[in-house]
Coordinates of C-alpha atoms (C1' of nucleotides) in Angstrom, one line a residue:
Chain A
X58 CA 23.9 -102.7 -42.2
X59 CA 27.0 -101.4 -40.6
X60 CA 26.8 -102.1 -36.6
X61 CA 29.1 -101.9 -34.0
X62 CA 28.8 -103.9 -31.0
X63 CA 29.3 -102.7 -26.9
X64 CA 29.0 -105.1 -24.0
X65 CA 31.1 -105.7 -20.9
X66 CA 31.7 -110.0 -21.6
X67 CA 33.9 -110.0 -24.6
X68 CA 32.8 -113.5 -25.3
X69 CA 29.2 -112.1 -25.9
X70 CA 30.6 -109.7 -28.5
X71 CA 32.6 -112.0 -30.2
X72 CA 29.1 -114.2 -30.0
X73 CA 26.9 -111.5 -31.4
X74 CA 28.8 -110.9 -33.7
X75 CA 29.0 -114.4 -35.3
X76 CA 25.5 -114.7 -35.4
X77 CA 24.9 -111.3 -36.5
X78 CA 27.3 -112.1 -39.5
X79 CA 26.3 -115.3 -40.6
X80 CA 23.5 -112.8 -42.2
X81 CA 25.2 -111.1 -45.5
X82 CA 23.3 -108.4 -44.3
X83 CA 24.8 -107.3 -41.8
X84 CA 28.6 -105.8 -41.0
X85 CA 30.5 -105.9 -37.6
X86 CA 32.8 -102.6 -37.7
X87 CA 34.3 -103.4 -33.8
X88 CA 33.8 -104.5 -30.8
X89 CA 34.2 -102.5 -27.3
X90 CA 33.9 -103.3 -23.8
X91 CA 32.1 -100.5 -22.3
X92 CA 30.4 -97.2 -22.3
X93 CA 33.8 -95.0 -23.2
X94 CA 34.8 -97.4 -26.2
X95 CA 30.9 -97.2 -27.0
X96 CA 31.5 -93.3 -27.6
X97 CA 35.1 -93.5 -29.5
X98 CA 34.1 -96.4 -31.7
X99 CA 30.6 -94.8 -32.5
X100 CA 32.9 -91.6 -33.6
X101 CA 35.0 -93.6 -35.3
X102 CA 32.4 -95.6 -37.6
X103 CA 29.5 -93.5 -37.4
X104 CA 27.4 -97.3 -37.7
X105 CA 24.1 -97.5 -39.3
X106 CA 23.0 -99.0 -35.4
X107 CA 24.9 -99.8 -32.4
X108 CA 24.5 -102.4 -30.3
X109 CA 25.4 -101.8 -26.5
X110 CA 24.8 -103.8 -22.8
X111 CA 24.0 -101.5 -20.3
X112 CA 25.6 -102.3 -17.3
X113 CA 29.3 -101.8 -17.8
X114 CA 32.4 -100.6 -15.8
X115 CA 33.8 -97.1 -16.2
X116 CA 30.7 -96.0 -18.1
X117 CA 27.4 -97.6 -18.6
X118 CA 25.6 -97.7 -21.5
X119 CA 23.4 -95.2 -20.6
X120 CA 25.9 -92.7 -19.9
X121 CA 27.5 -93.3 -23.0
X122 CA 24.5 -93.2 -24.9
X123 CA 23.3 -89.8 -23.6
X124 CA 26.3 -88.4 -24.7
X125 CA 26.3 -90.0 -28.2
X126 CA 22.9 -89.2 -28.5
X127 CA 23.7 -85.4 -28.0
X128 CA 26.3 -85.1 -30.6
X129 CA 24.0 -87.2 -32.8
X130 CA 20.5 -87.2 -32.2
X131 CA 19.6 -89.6 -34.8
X132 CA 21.8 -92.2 -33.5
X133 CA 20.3 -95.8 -33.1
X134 CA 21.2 -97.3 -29.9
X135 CA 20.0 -100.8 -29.3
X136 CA 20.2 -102.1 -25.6
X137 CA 21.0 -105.2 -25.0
X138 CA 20.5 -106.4 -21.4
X139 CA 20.4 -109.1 -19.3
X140 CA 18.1 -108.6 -16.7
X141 CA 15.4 -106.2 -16.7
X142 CA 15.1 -102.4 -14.8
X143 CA 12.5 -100.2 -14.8
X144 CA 14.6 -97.1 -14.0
X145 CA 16.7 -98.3 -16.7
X146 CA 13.7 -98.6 -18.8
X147 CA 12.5 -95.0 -18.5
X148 CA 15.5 -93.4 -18.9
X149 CA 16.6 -95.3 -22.1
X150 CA 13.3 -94.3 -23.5
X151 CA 14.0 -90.8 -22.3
X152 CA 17.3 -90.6 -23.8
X153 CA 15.6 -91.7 -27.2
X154 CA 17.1 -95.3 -27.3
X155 CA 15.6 -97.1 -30.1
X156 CA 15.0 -100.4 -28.4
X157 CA 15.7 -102.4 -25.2
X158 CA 15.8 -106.3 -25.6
X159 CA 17.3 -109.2 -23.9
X160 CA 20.1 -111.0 -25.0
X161 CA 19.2 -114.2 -24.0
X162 CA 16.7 -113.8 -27.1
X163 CA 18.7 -114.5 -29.4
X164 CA 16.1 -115.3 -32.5
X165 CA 14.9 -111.6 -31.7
X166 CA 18.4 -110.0 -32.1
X167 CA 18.8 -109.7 -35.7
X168 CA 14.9 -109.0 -36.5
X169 CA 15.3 -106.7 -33.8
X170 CA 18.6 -105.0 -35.3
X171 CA 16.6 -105.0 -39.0
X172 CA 13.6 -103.3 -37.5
X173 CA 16.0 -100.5 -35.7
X174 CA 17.4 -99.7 -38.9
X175 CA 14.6 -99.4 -40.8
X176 CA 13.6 -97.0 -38.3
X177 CA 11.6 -98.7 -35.7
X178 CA 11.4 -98.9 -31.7
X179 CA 11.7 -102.4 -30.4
X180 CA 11.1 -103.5 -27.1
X181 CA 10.5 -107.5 -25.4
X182 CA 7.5 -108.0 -24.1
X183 CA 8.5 -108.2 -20.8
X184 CA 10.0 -104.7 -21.2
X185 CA 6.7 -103.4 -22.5
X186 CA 4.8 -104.6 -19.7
X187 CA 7.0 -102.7 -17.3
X188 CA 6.2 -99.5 -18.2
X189 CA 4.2 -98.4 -14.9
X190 CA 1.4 -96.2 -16.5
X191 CA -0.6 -99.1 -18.6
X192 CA 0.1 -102.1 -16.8
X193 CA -1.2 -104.1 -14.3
X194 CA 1.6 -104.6 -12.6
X195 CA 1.0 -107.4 -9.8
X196 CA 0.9 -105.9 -6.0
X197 CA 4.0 -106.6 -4.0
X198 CA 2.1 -106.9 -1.0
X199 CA 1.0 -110.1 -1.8
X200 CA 4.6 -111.5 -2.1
X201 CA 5.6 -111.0 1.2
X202 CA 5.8 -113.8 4.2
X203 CA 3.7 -112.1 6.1
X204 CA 0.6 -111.0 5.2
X205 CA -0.6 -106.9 5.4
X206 CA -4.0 -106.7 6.7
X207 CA -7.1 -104.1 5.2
X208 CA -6.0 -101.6 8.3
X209 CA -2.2 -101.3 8.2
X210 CA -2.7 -101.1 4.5
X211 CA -4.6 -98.0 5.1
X212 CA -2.3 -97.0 7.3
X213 CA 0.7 -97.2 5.2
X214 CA -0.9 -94.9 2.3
X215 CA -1.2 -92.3 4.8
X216 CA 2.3 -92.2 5.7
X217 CA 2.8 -92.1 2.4
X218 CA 1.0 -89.4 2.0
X219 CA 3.7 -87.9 4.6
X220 CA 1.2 -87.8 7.7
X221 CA 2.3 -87.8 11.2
X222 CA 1.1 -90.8 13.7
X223 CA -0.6 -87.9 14.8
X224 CA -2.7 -86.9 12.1
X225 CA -3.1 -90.3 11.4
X226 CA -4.4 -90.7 14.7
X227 CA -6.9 -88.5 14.2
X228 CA -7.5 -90.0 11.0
X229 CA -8.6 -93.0 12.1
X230 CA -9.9 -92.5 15.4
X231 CA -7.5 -94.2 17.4
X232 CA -4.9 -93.6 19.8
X233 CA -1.2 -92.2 18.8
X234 CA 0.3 -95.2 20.6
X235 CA -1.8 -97.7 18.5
X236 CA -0.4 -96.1 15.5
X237 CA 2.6 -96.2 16.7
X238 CA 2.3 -100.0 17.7
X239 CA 0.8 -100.4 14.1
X240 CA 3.5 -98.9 12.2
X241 CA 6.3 -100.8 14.4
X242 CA 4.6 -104.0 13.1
X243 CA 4.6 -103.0 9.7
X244 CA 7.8 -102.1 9.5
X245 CA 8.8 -105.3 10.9
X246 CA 7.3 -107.1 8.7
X247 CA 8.5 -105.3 5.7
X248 CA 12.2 -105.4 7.0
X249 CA 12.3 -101.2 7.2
X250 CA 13.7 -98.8 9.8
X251 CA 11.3 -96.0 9.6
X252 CA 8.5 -94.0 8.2
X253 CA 10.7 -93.0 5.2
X254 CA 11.7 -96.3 4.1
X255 CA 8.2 -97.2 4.5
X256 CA 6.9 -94.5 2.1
X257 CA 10.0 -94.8 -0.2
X258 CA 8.6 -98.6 -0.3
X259 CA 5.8 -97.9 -1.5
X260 CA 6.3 -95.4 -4.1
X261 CA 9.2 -97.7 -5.1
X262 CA 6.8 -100.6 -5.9
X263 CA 4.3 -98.3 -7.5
X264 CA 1.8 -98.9 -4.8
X265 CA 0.0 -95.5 -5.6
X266 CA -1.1 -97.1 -8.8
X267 CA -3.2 -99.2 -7.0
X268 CA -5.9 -97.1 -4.9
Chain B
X95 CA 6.3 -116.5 -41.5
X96 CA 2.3 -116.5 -42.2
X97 CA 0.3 -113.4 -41.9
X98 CA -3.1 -112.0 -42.7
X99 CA -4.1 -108.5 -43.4
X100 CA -6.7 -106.4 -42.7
X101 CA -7.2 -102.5 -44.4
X102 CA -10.5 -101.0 -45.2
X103 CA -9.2 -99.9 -48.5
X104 CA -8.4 -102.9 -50.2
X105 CA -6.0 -101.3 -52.6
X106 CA -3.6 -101.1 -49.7
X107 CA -4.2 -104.5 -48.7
X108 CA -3.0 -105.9 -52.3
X109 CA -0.2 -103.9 -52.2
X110 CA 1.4 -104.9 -49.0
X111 CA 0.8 -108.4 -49.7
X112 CA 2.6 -107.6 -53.1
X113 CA 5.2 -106.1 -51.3
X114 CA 5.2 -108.4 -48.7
X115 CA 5.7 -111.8 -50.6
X116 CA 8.7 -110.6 -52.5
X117 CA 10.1 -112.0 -49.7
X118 CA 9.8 -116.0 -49.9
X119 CA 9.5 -116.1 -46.1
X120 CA 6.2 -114.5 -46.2
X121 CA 3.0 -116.2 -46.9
X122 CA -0.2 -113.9 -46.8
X123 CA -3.3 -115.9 -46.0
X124 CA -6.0 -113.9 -46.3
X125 CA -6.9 -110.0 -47.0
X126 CA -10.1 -109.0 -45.0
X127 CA -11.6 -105.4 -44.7
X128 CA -12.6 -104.6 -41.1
X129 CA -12.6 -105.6 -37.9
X130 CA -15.6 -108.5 -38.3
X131 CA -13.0 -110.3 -41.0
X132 CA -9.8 -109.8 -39.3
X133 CA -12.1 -111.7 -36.3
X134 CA -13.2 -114.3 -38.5
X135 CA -9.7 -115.0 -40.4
X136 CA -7.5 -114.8 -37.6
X137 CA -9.8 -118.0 -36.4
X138 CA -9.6 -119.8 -39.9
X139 CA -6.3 -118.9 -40.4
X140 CA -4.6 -118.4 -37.3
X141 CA -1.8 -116.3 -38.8
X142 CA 1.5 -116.0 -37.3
X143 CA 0.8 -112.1 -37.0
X144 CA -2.3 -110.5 -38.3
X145 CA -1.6 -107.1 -39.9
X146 CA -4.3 -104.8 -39.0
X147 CA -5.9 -101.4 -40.1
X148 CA -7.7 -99.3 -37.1
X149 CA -10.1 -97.5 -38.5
X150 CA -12.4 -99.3 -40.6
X151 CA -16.1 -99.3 -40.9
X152 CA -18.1 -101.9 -39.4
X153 CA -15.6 -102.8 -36.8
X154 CA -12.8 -101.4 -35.9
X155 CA -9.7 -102.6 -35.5
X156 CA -8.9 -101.9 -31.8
X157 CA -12.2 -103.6 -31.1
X158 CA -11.8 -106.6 -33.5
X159 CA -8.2 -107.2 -31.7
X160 CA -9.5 -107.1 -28.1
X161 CA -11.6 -109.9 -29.1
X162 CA -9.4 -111.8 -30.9
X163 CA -6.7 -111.5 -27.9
X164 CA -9.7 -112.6 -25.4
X165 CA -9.7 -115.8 -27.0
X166 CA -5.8 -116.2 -28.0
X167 CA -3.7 -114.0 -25.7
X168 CA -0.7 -115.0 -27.3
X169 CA -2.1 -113.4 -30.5
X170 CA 0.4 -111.2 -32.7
X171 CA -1.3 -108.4 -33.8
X172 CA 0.1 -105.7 -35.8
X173 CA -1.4 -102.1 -36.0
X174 CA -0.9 -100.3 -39.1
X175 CA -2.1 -96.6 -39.5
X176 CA -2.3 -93.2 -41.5
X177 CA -2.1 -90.9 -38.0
X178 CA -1.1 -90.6 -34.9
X179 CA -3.8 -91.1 -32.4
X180 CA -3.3 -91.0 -28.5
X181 CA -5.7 -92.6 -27.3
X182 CA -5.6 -95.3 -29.8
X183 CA -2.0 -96.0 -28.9
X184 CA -2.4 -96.6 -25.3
X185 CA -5.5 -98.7 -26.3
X186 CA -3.5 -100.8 -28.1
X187 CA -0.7 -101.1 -25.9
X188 CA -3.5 -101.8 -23.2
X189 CA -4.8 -104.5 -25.5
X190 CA -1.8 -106.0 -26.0
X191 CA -1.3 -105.2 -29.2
X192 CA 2.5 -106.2 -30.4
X193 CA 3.5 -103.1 -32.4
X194 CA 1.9 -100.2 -34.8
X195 CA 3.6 -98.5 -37.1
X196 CA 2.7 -96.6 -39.9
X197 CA 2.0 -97.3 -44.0
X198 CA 3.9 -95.0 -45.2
X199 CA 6.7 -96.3 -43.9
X200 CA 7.1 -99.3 -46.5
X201 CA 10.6 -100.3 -45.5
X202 CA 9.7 -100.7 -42.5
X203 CA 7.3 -103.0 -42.5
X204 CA 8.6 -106.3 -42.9
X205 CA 11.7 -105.6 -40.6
X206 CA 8.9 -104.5 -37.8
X207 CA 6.9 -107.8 -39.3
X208 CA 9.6 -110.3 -38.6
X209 CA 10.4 -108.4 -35.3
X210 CA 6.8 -108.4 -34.4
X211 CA 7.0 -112.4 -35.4
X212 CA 10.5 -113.1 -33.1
X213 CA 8.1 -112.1 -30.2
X214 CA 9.6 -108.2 -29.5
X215 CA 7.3 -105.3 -30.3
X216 CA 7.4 -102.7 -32.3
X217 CA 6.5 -98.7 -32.5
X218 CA 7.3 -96.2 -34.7
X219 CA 9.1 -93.3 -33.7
X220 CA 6.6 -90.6 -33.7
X221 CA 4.1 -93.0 -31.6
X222 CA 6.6 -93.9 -28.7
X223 CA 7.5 -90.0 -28.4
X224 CA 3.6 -90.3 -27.4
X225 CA 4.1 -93.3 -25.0
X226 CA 5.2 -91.7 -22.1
X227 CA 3.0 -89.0 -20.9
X228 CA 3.8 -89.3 -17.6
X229 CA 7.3 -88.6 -18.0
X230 CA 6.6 -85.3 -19.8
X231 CA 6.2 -83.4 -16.2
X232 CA 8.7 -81.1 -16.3
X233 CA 11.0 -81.3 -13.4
X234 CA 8.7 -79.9 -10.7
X235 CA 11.5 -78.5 -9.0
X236 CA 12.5 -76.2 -11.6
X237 CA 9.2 -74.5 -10.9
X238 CA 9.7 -73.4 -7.6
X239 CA 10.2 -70.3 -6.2
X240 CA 13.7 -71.1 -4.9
X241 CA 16.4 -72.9 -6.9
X242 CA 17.5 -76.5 -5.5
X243 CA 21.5 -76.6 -6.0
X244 CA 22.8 -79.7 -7.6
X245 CA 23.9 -80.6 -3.8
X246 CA 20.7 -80.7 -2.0
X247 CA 19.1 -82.7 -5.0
X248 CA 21.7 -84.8 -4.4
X249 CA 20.9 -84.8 -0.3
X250 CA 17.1 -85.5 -1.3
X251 CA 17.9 -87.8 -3.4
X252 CA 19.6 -90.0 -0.7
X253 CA 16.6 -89.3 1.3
X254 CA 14.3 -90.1 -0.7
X255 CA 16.5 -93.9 -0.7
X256 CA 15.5 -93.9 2.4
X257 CA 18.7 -93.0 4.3
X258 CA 19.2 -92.0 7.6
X259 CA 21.2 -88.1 8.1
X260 CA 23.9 -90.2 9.8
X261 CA 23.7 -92.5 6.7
X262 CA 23.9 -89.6 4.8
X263 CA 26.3 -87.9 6.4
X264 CA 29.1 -90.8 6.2
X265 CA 27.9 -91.1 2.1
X266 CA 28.8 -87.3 1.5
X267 CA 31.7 -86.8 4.0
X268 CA 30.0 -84.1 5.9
X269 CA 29.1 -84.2 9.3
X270 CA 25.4 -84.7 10.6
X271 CA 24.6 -81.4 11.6
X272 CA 25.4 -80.5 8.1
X273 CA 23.2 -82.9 6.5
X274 CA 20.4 -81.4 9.4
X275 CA 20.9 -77.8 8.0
X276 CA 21.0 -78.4 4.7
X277 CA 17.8 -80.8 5.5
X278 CA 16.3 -78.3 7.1
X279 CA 16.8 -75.7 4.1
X280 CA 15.2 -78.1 1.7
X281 CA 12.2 -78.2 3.8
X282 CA 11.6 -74.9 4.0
X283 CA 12.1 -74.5 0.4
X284 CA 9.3 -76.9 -0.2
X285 CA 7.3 -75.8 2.1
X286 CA 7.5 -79.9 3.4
X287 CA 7.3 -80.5 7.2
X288 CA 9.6 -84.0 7.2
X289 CA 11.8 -86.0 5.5
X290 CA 9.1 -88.3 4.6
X291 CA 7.1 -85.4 3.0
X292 CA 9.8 -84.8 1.1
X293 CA 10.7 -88.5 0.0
X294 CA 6.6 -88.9 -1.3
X295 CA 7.5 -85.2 -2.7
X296 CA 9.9 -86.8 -4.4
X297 CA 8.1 -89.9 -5.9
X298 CA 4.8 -87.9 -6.8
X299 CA 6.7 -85.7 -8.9
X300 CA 8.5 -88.6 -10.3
X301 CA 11.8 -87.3 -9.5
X302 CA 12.6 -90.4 -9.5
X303 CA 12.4 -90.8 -13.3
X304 CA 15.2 -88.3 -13.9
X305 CA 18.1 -89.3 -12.4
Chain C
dT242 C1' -17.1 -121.4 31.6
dA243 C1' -12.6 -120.9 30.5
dT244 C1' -9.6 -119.7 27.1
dT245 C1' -7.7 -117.9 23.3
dG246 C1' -6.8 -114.4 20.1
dC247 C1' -7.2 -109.8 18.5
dA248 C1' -7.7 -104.9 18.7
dT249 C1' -6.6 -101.1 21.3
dG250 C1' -4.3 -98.6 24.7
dT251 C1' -0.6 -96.8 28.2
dG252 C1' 3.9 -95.5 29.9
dA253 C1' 8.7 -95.6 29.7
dC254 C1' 12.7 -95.2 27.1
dA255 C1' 16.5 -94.3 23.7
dT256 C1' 17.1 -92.5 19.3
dT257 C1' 16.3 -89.6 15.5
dT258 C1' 14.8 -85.6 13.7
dG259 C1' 14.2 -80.6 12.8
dT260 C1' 15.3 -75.9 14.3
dC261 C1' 18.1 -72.3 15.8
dA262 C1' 21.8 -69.3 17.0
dC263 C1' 26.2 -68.9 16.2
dA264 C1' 31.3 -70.1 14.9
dT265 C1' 34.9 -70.9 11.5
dC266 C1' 37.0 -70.9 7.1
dT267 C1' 37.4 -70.1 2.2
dT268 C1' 36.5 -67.7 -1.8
dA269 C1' 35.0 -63.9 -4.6
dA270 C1' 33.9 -59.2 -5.2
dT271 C1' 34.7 -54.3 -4.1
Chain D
dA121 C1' 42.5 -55.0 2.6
dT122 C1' 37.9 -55.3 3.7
dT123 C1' 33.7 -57.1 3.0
dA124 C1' 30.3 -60.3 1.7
dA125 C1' 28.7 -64.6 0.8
dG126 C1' 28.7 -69.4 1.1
dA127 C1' 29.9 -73.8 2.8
dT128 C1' 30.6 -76.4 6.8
dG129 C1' 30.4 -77.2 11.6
dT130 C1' 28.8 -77.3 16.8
dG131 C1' 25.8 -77.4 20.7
dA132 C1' 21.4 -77.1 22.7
dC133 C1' 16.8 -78.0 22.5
dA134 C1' 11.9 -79.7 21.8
dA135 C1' 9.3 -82.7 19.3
dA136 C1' 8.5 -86.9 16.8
dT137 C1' 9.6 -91.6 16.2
dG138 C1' 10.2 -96.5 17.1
dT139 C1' 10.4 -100.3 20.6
dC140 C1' 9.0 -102.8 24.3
dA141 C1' 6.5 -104.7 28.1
dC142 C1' 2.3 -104.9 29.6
dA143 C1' -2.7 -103.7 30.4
dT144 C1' -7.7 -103.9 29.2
dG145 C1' -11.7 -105.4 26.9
dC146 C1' -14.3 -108.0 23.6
dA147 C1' -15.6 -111.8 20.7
dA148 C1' -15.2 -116.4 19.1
dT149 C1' -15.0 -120.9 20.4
dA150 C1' -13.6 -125.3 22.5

DNA sequence: TATTGCATGTGACATTTGTCACATCTTAAT
DNA sequence: ATTAAGATGTGACAAATGTCACATGCAATA
């Protein structure tokens, strides 16, 4: 199995690929240090997989891969990342990445590597269980220092459902300046400026999932 | 690397373990026929992954595997199928289920075995292009009766961070008023009354998945 | 009873936001 | 060259928003 191997720490490539090639299996063509090198040495070596970190300077490894990817859509792109990102996530699936796993797994690499190339998806489990739609994903709420009570939680679903504090006013029977007192205590104790933030919040924490 | 497999059609099940223990790391345990087996072997045996058929007669295997992971969540359980079945899929991602792949692909199964073993998880191609249903929206503001330049998705973008127009303004080196006009444009567009309307427009058409 | 806490409300205030009319400048098309 | 279109900007304005200090009333409870 011919691989070549992206990530930003040269030290980890020069790791990788020692314990890749301890296995007779398997052949380390080069070695690059981010997204752009991905790209030229993926040209150069057309490797059976290739091996890439995501966050890199000049180009990430999503960049690069969308672009290798479009010259080459059966291209087997294995991410390798350190810390885990659901944007991230969603986008290398989009991009038709064949696998996302942790480096610090390092029993998992080569399995991982064998089960791309015989034309597999792999993903960690903790990279499964971020995918919003299936999981239960726990509710950030409850990891705050202060705790959200029944009514502003109420309250902050119907700003984000983009309601004014008048509407919500009316909504819920109480006066505009109570809302407005409300929302002022929420956003203090969420550490957020505004309205927006607040709705951006809980989108970003998939809240919605949860009603 | 000690498995057990279960497939109604028992043909298939010698022939994988055939295949299977040419390689000296695996040891299959046991062949079972439905779900009731795979139950009681994966309790006699407790396999390092159980390789497992989904429909079978008497039980099948999604059911057999939610009871097995009820009582060992760590449980490695490996689906192996004919077709392509949505609903199956997400219930065995729901499950827990660590991969499922399909028998014809013979290669492919030991790589995605040891994979499956080293802790990652592991889907055939076909089946994760079914995975994320959510992301097949099509961009909703491609549908819209006015075109969005790459500018103002840009502007709602950065609204939809959470960003204040003088925020903004300083981000795109343009002045405020600017950033209100063109604001202002976008709202009408959408037919959205505020920015927060258009920051909860922007998560509930998961925009936020495309960037 | 007295007190404390909580929910609700008010009014004032500064800031931000969204709208509008219009100005300026550049670029492309005729 | 003239025109048209688009991008950028300004100033004015009303409305909405967020903050704050402080009131009122009610219920629990020491």
């Amino acid at each position: 199995m011919r691989i070549v191997i992206i990530d930003d720490d040269n030290l980890v490539g020069i790791s990788l690929k020692t314990i890749l090639e301890a296995n007779q299996e398997v052949e380390v063509l080069a070695i690059g240090n981010n997204g752009k090198e991905g790209i030229l040495l993926y040209e150069k070596y057309q490797p059976d997989v290739l091996l890439m970190d995501i966050r890199m300077d000049i180009m990430t490894g999503i960049d690069a891969a969308k672009i290798i990817i479009e010259k080459d859509k059966n291209a087997k792109i294995l991410f390798l990342t350190t810390f885990l990102d659901d944007d991230y996530i969603i986008k290398a699936l989009q991009l038709g990445a064949k696998g996302y796993i942790l480096k610090q797994d390092f029993e998992s690499i080569l399995p991982a590597l064998k089960a791309v190339y015989s034309g597999q998806n792999v993903f960690g489990d903790k990279i499964i269980s971020k995918i919003p739609s299936f999981l239960d994903q726990k509710k950030a709420l409850e990891d705050l220092p202060f705790s959200i009570s029944q009514k502003e939680l109420e309250l902050i679903r119907l700003v984000a459902d983009g309601l004014s504090n008048k509407e919500i006013s009316q909504k819920l029977y109480l006066s505009e300046g109570t809302i407005r007192n409300y929302l002022s205590n929420i956003l203090e104790k969420l550490d957020l400026r505004d309205r927006t933030q607040l709705a951006v919040f809980y989108y970003q924490n998939h809240l919605d999932l949860y009603r």
